[in-house]
mmCIF file of N, CA and C in Angstrom:
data_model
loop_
_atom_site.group_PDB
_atom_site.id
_atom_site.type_symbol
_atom_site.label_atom_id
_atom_site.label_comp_id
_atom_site.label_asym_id
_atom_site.label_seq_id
_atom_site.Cartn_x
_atom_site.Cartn_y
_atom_site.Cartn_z
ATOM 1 N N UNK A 295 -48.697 -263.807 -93.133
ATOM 2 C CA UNK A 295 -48.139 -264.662 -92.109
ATOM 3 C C UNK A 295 -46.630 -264.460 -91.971
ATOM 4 N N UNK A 296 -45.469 -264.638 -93.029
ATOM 5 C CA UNK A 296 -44.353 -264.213 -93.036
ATOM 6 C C UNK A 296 -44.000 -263.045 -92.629
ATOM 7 N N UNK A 297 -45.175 -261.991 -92.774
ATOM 8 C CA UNK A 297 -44.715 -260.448 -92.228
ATOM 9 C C UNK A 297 -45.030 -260.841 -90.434
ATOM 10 N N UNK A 298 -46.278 -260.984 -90.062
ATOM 11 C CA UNK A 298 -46.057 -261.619 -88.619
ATOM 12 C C UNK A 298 -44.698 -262.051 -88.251
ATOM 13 N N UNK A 299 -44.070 -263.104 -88.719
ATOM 14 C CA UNK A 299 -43.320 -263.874 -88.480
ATOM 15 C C UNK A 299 -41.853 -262.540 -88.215
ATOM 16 N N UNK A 300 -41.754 -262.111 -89.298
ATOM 17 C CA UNK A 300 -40.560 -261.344 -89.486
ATOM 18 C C UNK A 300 -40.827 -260.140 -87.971
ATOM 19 N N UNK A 301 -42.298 -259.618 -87.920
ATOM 20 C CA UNK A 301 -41.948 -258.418 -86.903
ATOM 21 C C UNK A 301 -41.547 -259.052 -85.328
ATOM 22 N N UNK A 302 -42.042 -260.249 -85.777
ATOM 23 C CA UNK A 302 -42.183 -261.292 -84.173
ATOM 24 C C UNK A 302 -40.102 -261.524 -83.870
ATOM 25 N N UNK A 303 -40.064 -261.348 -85.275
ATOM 26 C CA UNK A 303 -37.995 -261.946 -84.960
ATOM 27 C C UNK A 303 -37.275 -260.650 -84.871
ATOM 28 N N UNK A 304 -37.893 -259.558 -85.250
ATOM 29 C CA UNK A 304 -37.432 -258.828 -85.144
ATOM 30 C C UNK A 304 -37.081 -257.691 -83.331
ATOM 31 N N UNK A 305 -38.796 -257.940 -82.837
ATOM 32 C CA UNK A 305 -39.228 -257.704 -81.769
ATOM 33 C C UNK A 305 -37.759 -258.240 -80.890
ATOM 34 N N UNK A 306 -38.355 -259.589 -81.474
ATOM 35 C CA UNK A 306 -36.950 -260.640 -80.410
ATOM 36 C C UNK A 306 -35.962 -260.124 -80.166
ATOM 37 N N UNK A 307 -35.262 -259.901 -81.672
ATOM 38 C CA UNK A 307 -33.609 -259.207 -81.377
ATOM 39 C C UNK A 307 -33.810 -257.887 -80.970
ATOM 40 N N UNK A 308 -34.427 -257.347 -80.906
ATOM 41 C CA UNK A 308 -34.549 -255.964 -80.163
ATOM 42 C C UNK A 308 -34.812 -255.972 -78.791
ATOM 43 N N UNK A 309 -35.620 -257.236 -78.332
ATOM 44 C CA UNK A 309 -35.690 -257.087 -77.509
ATOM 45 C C UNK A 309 -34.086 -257.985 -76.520
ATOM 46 N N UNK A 310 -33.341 -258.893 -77.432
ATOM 47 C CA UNK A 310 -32.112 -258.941 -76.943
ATOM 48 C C UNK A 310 -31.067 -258.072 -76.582
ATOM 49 N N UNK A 311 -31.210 -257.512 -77.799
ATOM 50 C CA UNK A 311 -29.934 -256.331 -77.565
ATOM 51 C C UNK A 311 -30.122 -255.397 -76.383
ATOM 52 N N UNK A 312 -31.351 -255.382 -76.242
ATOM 53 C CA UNK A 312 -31.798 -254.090 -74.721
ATOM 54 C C UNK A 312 -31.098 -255.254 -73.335
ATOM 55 N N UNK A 313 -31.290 -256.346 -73.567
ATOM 56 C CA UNK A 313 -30.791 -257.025 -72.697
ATOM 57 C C UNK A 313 -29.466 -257.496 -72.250
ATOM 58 N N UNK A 314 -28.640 -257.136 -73.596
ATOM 59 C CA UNK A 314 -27.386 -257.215 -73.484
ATOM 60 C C UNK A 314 -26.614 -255.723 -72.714
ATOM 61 N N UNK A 315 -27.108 -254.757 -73.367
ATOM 62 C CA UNK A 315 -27.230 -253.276 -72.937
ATOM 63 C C UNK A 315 -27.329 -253.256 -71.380
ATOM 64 N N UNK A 316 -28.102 -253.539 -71.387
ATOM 65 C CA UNK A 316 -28.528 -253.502 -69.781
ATOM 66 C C UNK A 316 -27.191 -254.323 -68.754
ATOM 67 N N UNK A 317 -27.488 -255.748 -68.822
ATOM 68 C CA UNK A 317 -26.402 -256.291 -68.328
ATOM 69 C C UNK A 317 -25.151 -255.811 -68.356
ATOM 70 N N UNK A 318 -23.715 -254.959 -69.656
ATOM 71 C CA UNK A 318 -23.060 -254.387 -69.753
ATOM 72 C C UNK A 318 -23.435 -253.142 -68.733
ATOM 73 N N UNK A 319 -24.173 -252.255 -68.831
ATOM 74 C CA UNK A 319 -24.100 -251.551 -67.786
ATOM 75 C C UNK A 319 -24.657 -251.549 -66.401
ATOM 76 N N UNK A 320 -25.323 -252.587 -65.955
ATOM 77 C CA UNK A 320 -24.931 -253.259 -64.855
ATOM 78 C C UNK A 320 -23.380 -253.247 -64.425
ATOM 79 N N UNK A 321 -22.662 -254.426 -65.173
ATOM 80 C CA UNK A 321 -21.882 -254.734 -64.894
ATOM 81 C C UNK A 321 -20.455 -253.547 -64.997
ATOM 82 N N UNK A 322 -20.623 -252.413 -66.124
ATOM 83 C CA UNK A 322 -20.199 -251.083 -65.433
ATOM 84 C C UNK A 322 -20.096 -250.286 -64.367
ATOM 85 N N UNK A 323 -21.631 -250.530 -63.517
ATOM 86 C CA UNK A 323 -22.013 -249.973 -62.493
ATOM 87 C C UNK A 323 -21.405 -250.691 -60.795
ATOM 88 N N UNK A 324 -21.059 -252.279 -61.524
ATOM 89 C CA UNK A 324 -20.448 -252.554 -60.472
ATOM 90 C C UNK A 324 -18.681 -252.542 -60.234
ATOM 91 N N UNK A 325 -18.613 -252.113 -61.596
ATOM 92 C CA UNK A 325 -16.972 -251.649 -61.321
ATOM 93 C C UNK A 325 -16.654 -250.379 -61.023
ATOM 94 N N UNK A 326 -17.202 -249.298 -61.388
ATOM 95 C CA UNK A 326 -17.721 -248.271 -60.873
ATOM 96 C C UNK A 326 -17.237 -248.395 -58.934
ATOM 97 N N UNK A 327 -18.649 -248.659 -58.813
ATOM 98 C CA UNK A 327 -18.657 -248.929 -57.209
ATOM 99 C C UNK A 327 -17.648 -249.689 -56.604
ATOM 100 N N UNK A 328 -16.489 -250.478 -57.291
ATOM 101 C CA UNK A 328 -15.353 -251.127 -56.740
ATOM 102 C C UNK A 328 -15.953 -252.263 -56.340
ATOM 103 N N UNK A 329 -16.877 -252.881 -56.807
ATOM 104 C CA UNK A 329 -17.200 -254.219 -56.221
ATOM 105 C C UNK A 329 -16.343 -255.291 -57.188
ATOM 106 N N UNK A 330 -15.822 -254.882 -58.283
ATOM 107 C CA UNK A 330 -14.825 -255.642 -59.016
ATOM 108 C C UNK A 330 -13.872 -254.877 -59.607
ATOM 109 N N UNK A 331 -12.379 -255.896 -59.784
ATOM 110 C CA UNK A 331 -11.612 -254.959 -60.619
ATOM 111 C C UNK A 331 -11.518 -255.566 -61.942
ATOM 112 N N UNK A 332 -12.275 -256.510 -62.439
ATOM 113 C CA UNK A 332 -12.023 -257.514 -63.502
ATOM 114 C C UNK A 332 -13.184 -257.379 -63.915
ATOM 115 N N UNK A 333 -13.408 -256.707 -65.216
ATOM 116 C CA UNK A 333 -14.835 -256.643 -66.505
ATOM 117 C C UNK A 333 -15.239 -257.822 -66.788
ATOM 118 N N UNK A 334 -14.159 -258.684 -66.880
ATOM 119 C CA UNK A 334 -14.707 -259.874 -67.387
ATOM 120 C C UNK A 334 -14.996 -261.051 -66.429
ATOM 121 N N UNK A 335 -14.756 -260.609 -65.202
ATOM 122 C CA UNK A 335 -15.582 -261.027 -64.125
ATOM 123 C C UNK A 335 -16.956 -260.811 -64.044
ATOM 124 N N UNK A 336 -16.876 -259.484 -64.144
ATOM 125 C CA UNK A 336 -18.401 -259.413 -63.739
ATOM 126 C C UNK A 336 -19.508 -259.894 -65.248
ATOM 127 N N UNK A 337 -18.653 -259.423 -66.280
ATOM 128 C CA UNK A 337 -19.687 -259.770 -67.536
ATOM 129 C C UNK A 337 -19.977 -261.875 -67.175
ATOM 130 N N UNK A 338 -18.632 -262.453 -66.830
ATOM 131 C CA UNK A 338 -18.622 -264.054 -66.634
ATOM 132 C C UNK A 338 -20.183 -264.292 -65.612
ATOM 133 N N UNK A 339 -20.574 -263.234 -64.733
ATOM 134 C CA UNK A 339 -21.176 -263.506 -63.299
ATOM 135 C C UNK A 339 -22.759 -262.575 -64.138
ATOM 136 N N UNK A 340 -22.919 -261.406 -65.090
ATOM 137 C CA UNK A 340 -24.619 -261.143 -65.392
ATOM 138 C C UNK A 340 -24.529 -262.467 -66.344
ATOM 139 N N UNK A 341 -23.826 -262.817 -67.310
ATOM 140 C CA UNK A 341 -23.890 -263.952 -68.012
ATOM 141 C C UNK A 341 -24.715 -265.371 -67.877
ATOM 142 N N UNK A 342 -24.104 -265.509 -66.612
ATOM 143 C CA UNK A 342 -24.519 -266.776 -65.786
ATOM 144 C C UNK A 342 -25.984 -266.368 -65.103
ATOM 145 N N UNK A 343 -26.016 -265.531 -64.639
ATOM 146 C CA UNK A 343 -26.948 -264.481 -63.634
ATOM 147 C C UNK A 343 -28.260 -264.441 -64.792
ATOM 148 N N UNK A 344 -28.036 -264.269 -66.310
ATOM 149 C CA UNK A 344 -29.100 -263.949 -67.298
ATOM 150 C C UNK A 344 -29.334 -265.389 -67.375
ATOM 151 N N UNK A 345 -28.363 -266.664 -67.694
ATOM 152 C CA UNK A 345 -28.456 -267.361 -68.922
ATOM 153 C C UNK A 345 -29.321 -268.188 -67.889
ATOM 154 N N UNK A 346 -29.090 -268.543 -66.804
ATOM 155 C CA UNK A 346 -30.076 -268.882 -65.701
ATOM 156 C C UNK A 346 -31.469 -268.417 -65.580
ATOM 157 N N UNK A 347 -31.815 -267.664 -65.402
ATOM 158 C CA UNK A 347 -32.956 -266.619 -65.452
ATOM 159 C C UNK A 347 -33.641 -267.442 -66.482
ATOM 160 N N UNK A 348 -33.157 -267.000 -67.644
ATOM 161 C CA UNK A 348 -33.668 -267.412 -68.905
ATOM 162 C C UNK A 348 -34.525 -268.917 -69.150
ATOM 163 N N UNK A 349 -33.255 -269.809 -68.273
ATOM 164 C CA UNK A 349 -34.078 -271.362 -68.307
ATOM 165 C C UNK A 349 -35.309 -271.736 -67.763
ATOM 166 N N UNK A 350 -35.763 -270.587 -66.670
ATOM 167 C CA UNK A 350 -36.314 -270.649 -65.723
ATOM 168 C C UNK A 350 -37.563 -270.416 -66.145
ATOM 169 N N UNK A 351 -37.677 -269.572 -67.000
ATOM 170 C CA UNK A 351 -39.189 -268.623 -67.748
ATOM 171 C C UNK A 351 -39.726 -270.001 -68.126
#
């Protein structure tokens, strides 16, 4: 049961970090294209854009 448990938390954070990944280069892709000149604009805007999403599931 604990080994369940452990591959199930593990899954999780793996499957976070792909999500953090992703969003960062998103938000590369839109500075890139000049849709921002501020990183931490756009990371402030997938942030909100994810953490939303998220409540929703």
């Amino acid at each position: 049961m604990a080994l369940a448990a452990m591959d199930e938390y593990k899954i999780s954070v793996e499957k976070q970090q792909l999500e953090v990944r992703e969003m960062v280069l998103e938000g590369l892709e839109q500075v890139q294209m000049g849709k921002t000149k501020d990183f931490n604009d756009v990371c402030d805007r997938l942030e909100n854009k994810y953490r939303n999403a998220a409540l929703h599931h």
